[in-house]
XYZ file of C-alpha atoms in Angstrom:
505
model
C -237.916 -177.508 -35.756
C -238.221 -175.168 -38.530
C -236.273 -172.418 -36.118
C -233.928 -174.665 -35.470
C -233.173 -175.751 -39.358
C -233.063 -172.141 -40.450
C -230.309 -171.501 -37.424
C -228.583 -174.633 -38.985
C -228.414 -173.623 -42.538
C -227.166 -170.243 -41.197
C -224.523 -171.525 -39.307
C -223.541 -174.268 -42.391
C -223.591 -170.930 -44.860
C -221.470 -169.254 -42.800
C -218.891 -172.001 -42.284
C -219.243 -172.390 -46.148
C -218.278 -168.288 -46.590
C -215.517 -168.769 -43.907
C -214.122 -171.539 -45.712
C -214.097 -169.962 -48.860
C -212.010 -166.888 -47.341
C -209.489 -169.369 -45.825
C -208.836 -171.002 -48.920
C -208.853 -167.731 -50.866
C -206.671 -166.850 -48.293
C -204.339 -169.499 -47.968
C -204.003 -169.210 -52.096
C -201.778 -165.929 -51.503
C -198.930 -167.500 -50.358
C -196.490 -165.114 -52.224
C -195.827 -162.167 -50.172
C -193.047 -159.290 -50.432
C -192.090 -158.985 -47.046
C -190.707 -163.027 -47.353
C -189.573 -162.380 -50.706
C -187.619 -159.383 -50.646
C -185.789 -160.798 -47.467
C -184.739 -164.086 -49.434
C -184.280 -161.906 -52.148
C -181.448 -159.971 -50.074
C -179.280 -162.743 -48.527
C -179.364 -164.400 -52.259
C -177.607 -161.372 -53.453
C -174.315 -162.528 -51.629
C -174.551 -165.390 -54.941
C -173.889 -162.558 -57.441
C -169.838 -162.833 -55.576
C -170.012 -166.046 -55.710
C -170.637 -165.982 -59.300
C -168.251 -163.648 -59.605
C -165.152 -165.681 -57.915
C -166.859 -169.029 -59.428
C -166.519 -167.303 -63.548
C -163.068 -164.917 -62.728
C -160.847 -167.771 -63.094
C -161.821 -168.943 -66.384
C -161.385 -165.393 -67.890
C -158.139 -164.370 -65.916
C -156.004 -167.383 -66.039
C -156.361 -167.190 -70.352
C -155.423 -163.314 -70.341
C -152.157 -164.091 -67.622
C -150.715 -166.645 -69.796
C -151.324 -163.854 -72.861
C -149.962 -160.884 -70.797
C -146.618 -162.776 -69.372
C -145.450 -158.769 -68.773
C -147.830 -158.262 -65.585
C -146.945 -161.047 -63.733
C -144.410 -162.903 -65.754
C -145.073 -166.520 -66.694
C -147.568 -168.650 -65.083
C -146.126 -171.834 -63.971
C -148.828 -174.956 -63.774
C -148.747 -175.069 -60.143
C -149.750 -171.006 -59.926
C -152.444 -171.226 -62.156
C -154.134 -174.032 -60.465
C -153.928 -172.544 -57.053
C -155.681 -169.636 -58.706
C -158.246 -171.650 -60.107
C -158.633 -173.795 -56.992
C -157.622 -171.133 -54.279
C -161.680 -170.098 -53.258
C -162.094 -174.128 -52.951
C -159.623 -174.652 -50.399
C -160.387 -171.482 -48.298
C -164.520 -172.451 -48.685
C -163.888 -175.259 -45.727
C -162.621 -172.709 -43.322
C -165.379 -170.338 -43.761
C -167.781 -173.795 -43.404
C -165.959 -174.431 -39.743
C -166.453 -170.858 -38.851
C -169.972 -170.757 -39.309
C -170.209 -174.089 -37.183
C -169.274 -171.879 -34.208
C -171.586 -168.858 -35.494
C -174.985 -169.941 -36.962
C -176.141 -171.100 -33.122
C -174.220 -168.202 -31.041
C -174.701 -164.941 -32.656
C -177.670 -165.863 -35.399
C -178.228 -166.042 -39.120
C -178.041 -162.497 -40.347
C -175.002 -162.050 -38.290
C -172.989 -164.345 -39.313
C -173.822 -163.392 -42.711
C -173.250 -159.934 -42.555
C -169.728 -161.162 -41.504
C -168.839 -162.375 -44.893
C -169.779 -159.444 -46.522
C -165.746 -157.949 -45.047
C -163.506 -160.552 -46.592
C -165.438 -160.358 -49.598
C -164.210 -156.611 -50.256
C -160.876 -157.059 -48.739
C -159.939 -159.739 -51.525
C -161.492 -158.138 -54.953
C -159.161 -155.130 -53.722
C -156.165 -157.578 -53.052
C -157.192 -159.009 -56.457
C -157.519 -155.620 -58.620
C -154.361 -154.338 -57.414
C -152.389 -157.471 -57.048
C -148.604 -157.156 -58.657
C -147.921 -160.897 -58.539
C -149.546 -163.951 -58.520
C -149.551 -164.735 -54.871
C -151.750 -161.430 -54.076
C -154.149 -163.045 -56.254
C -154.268 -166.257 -54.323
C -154.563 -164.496 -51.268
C -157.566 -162.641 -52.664
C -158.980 -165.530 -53.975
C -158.695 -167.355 -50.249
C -160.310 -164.219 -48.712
C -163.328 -164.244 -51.639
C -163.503 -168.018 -51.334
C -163.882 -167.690 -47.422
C -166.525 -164.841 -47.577
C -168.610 -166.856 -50.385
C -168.862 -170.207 -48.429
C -170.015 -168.396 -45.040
C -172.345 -165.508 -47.297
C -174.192 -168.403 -49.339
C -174.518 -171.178 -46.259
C -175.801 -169.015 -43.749
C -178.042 -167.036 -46.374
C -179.278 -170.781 -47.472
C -180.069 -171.463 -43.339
C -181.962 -168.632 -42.971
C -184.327 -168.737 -46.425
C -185.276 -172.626 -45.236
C -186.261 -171.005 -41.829
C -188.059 -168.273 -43.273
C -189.791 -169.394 -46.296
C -192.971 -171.055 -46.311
C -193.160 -175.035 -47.783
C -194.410 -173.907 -51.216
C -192.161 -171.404 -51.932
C -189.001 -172.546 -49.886
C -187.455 -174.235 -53.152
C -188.070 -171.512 -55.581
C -186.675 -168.823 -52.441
C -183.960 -170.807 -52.149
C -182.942 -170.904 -56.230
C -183.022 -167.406 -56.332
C -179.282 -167.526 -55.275
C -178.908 -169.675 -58.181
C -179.894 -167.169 -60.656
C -177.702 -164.468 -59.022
C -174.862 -166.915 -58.954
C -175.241 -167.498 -62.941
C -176.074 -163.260 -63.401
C -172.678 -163.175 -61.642
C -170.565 -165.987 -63.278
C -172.163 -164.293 -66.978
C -170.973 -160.950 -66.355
C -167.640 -162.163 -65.456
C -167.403 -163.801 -68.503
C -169.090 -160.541 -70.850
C -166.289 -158.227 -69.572
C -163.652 -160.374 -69.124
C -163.632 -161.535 -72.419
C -163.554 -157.847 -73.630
C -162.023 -156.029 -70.308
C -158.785 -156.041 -68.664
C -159.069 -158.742 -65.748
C -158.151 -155.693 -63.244
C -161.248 -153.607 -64.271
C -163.193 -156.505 -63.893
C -161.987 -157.307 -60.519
C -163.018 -153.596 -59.604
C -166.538 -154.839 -60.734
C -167.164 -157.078 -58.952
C -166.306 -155.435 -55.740
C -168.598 -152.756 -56.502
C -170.911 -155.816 -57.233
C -170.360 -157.057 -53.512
C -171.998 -153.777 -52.357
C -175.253 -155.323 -53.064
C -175.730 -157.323 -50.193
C -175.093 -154.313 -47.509
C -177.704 -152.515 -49.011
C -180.227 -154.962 -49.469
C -179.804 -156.255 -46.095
C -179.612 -153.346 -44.201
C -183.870 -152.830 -45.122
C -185.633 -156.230 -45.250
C -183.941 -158.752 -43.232
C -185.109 -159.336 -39.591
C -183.335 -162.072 -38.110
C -184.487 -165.675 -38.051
C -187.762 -166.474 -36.165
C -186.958 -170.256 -35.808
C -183.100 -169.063 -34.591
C -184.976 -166.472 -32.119
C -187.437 -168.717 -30.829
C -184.414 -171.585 -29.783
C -182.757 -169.089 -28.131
C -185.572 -167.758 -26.178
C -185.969 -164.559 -27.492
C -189.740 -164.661 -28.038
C -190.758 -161.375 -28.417
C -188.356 -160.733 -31.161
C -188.991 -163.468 -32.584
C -192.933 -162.739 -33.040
C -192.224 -159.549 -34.428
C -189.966 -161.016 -36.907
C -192.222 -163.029 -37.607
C -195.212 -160.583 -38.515
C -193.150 -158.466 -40.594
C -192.038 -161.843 -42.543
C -195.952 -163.615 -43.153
C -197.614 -159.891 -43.255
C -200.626 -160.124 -41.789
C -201.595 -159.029 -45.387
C -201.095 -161.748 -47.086
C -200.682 -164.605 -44.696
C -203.484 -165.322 -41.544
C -202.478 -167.343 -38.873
C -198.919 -165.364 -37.407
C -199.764 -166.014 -33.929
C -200.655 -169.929 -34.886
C -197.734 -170.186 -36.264
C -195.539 -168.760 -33.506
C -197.579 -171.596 -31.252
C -196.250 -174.273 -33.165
C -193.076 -173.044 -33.218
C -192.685 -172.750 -29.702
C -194.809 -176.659 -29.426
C -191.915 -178.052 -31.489
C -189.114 -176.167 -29.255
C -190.913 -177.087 -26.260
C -190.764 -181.159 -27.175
C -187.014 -180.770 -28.081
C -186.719 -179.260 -25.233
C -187.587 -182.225 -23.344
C -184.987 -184.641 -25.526
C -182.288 -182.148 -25.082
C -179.732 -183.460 -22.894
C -178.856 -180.155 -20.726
C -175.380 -181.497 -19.508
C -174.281 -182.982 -23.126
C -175.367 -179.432 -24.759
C -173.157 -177.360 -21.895
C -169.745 -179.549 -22.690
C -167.461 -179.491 -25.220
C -168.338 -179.235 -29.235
C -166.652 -182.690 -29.895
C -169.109 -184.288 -27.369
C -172.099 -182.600 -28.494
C -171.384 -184.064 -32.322
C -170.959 -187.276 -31.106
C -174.156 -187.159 -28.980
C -176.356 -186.077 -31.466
C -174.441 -188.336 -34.232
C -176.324 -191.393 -32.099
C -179.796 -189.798 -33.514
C -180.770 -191.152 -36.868
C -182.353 -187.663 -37.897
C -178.664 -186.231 -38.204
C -176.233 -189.350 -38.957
C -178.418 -190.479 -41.743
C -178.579 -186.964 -43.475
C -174.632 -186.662 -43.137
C -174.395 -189.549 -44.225
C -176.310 -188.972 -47.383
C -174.694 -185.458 -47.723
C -171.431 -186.576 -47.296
C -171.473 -188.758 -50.052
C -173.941 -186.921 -52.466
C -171.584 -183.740 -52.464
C -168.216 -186.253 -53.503
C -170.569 -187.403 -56.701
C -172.059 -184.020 -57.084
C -168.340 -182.937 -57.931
C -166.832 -185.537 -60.043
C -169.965 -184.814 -62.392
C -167.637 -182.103 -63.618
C -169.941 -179.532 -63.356
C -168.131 -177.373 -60.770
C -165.043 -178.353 -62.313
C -166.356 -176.835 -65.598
C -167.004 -173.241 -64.141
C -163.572 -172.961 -63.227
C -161.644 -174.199 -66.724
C -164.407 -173.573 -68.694
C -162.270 -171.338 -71.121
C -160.105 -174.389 -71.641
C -162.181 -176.826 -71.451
C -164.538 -175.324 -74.605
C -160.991 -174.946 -76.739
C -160.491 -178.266 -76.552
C -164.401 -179.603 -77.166
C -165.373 -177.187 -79.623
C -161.868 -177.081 -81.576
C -162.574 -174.702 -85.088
C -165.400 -172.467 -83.356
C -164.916 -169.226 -81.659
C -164.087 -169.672 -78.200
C -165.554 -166.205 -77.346
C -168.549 -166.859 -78.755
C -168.573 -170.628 -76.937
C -167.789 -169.119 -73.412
C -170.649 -166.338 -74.187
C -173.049 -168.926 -74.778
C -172.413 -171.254 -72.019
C -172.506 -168.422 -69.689
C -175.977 -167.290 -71.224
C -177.224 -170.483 -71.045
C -176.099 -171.110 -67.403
C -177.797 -167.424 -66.538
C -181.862 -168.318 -68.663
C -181.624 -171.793 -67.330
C -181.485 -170.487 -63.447
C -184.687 -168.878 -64.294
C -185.985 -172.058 -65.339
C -184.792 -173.941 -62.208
C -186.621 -171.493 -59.839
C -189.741 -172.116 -61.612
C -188.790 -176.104 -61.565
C -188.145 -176.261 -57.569
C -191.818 -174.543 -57.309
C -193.488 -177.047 -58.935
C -191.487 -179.991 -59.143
C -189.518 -182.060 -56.436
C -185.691 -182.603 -55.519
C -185.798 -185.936 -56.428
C -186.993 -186.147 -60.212
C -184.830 -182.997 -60.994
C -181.911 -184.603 -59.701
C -182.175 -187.478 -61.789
C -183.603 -186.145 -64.829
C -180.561 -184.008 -64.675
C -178.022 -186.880 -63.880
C -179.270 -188.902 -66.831
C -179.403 -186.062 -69.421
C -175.534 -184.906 -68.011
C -174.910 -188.463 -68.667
C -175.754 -189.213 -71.831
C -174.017 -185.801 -73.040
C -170.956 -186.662 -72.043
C -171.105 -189.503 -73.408
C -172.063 -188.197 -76.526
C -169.322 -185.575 -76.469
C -167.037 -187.856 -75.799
C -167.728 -190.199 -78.392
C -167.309 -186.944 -80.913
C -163.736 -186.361 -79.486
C -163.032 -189.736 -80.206
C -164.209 -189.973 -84.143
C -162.071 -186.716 -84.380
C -159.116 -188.834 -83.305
C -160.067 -191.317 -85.720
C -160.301 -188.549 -88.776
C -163.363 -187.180 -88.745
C -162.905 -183.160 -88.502
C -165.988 -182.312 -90.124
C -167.841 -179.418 -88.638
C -170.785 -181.572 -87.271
C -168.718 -183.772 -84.648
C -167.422 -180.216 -83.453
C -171.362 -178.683 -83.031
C -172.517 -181.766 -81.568
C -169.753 -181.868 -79.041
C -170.070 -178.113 -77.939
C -174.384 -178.580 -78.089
C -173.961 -181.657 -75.955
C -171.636 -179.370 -73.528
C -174.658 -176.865 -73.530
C -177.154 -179.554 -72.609
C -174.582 -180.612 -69.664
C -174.442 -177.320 -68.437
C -178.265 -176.902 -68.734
C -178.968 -179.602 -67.375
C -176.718 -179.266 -64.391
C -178.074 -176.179 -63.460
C -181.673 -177.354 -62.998
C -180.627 -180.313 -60.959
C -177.358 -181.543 -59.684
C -175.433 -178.752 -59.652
C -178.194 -176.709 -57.673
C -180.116 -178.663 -55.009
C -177.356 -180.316 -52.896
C -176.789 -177.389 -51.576
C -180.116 -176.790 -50.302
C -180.423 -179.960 -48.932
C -178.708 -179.519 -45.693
C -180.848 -176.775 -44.832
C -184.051 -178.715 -45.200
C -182.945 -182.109 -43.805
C -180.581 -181.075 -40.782
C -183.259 -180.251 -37.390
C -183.020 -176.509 -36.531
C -181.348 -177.222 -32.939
C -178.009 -178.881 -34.791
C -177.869 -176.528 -38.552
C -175.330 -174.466 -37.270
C -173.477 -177.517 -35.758
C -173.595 -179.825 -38.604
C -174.214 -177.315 -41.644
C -170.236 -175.515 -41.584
C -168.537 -179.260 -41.512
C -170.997 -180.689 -43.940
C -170.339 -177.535 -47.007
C -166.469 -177.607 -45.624
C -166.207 -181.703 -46.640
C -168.041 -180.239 -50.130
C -165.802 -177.253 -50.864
C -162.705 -179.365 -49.538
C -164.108 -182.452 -52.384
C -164.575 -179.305 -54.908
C -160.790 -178.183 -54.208
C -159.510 -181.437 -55.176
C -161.741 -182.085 -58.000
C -160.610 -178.737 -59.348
C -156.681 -178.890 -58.161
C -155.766 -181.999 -59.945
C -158.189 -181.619 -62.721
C -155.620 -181.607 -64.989
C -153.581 -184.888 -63.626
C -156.928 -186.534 -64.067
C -156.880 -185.694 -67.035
C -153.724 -186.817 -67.631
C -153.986 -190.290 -65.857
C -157.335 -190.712 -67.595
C -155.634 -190.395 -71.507
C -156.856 -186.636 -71.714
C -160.480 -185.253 -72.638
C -162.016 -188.420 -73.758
C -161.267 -189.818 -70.713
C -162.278 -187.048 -67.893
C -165.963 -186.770 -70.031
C -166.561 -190.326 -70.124
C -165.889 -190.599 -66.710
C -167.587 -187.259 -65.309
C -171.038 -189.376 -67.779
C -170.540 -192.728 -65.295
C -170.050 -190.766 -61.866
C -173.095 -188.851 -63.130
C -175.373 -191.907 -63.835
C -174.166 -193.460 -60.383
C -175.441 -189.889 -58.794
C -178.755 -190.724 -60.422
C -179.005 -194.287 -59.281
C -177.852 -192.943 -55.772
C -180.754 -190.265 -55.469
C -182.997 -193.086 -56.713
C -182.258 -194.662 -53.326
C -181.462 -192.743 -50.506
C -182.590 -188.971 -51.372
C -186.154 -188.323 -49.937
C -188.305 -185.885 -51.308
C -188.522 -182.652 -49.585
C -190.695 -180.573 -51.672
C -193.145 -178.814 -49.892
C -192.478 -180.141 -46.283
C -192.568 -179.174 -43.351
C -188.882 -178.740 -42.169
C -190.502 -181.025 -38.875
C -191.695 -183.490 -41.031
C -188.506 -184.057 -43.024
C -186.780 -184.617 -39.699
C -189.905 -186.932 -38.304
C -189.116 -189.239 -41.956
C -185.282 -189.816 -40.619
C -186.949 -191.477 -37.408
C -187.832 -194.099 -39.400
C -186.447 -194.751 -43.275
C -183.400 -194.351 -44.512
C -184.248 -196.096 -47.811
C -186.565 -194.288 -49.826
C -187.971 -196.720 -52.119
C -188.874 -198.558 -49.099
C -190.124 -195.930 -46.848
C -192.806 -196.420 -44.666
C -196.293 -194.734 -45.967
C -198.175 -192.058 -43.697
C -200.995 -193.609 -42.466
C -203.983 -190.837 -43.142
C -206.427 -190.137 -39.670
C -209.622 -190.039 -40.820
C -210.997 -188.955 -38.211
């Protein structure tokens, strides 16, 4: 008895000590191998930025400089301003067609081409219709560079780190849409277009060392070998146990699809195929929800924003430097992105997005209602700080929230089999609801009795986008990307959503 106690304790000790090294194990979930690849397809954000902030600093210097290009009419400048929007839905289609066939890296590698093509159209453009041109070349590369980059970092990352992977575009997109606005404010608009196509060199290099393809892509096309070796470089044995474990369930959850998969739906045409897998509630009640969330997401104004934001601060913040405004917003937009990485680590979609909507809410409001006393007489300088401080908190707030995590929803809630189906339509409805919202800004405006109007109304779209994520948006922090699709089996209302039940055995 006493032999076989001893032999006991042993073997308890040990499974103690081997716990203990799982755990401490398990607790280094950062590694640089995952990192440095997200890192690499974020950079393609930094022309994004870029093409998001030139607008607002070229349109003011082409209505100043009437001797480059002559004068401006109203339609011009707002195809300018709007031009990336309406070429973002084509490069949304095109990735429909080649997310699935040729793979994640590929297709993003693609973008990278237009990208330099239209900063070159743009830099040496002689009238306004070169710019356009450039701008519907940049706008195409940016929607297929940032979707396909935003696929591939939800494949790749790991649960606990997939939101803060994923908002590292975010903070290249604001590094990109600030340094627009630093030179352009001081620069000729054609030196800073020849910046920012040296800027779009960024993602060739960084992708040409640390970016294997997709495992999850690899794996559903039966390319399993390549797949586990992408796969080891990306969890580094280092850091992360368990490759080969991981690679099994993988391959379990292909293996089950597998079974569902309709062989003679997925070999006819693509118009078939979306209506087949529209009959599943794990994809019709995420486009559903996307589809709407992305209209609301846009008349908050916070897209809108980036593109007039010159404009749109010389009419809030009347009597104050608009240089100094524009720098500001633009700083503000860059520190908060750092803030909203460290946010989507620790806290979920959900109570970001409607933190954010309320506090966007209630600043317009505000700002509104400061517009409004200076109708009524009141110039003094504190309605004019309080308006432009209640435009910083909108911006702010925006970034950590609403403006930010729409865009990674699609990547988390779509299944793997349909992303590259169901992704390129889904951001092409977006950018195609940005390019209106932009476009006819200024007849909203207009139909809405100027300012005071648009901000009041961008604070009660952005209140209905909290009450709206309140409902329907699930929480997706720190799921499983096969758990998010098992909750669409079941609920489509959150608040009412039916509870895991815990095994306790």
């Amino acid at each position: 008895m006493e032999e076989e106690s001893i032999i006991l304790n042993k073997i308890s000790v040990k499974h103690e000590f081997e716990t203990e090294e799982i755990q401490d194990e398990n607790k280094k979930t950062f590694n640089w191998a995952e990192f440095l690849a997200c890192v690499s397809v974020a950079t393609t954000n930094l022309h994004t930025g870029f093409a998001l902030g030139f607008s607002a600093i070229l349109l003011p210097q082409l209505e100043k400089y009437t001797n480059e290009m002559g004068e401006l009419s109203k339609s011009q400048s707002s195809w300018i301003a709007s031009s990336i929007s309406i070429a973002a839905p084509f490069g949304c289609l095109f990735i429909a067609f080649t997310l699935d066939r040729i793979g994640r890296i590929s297709t993003f590698k693609i973008s990278l081409w237009p990208c330099f093509i239209g900063w070159m159209l743009i830099a040496l453009a002689f009238n306004p219709y070169i710019i356009i041109i450039g701008r519907l070349l940049t706008g195409f590369a940016m929607s297929v560079g940032t979707n396909s980059a935003n696929v591939y970092m939800a494949e790749i990352s790991s649960p606990k780190l997939r939101g803060s992977m994923m908002s590292i575009g975010s903070v290249m997109l604001s590094f990109g849409i600030l340094l627009m606005y630093c030179t352009g404010l001081y620069l000729h608009w054609r030196i800073v277009a020849w910046i920012a196509f040296v800027g779009a060199f960024f993602p060739v290099l960084m992708t040409a060392f640390w970016t294997p393809e997709s495992p999850v892509w690899l794996i559903h096309k039966g390319q399993d070998a390549k797949a586990l070796k992408s796969l080891t470089y990306l969890k580094n044995s280092k850091y992360c146990a368990g490759v080969q474990e991981t690679f099994n369930e993988m391959k379990n959850i292909k293996q089950k699809k597998d079974l569902l998969i309709n062989k003679e739906i997925e070999k006819s045409n693509v118009f078939r195929r979306v209506a087949w897998h529209l009959s599943k509630p794990t994809v019709f009640k995420p486009a559903i929800f996307m589809i709407i969330f992305f209209v609301l997401q846009q008349f908050t104004g916070i897209y809108t924003f980036q593109f007039h934001a010159v404009k749109m601060l010389q009419e809030v913040a009347q009597g104050i430097d608009i240089k100094f405004a524009t720098l500001l917003f633009g700083l503000f937009r860059f520190l908060l992105s750092f803030v909203a990485t460290g946010m989507l680590h620790n806290y979920g979609r959900r109570p970001l997005c409607m933190i954010s909507g309320i506090i966007m809410g209630i600043t317009l409001l505000i700002s509104g209602l400061c517009i409004f006393l200076r109708t009524k007489g009141d110039e003094s300088i504190i309605m004019t700080w309080t308006s432009l401080l209640c435009m910083l908190l909108y911006i702010s707030a925006g970034s950590v929230g609403i403006m930010l995590i729409p865009w990674i929803l699609p990547s988390e809630m779509f299944p793997t089999e349909v992303k590259g189906l169901f992704i390129g339509p889904i951001m092409a409805w977006c950018n195609a609801v940005m390019f209106v919202a932009v476009h006819f800004y200024e007849d909203l405006k207009n139909i809405l009795g100027g300012m005071l109007g648009i901000l009041w109304f961008y604070s009660f779209i952005s209140i209905l986008t909290v009450f709206f994520v309140w409902l329907f948006i699930p929480e997706t922090h720190r799921m499983k990307l096969s758990e998010i699709e098992d909750y669409f089996k079941d609920n489509t209302i959150y608040l009412l959503r039916k509870k895991k039940t815990v095994n306790n055995k």
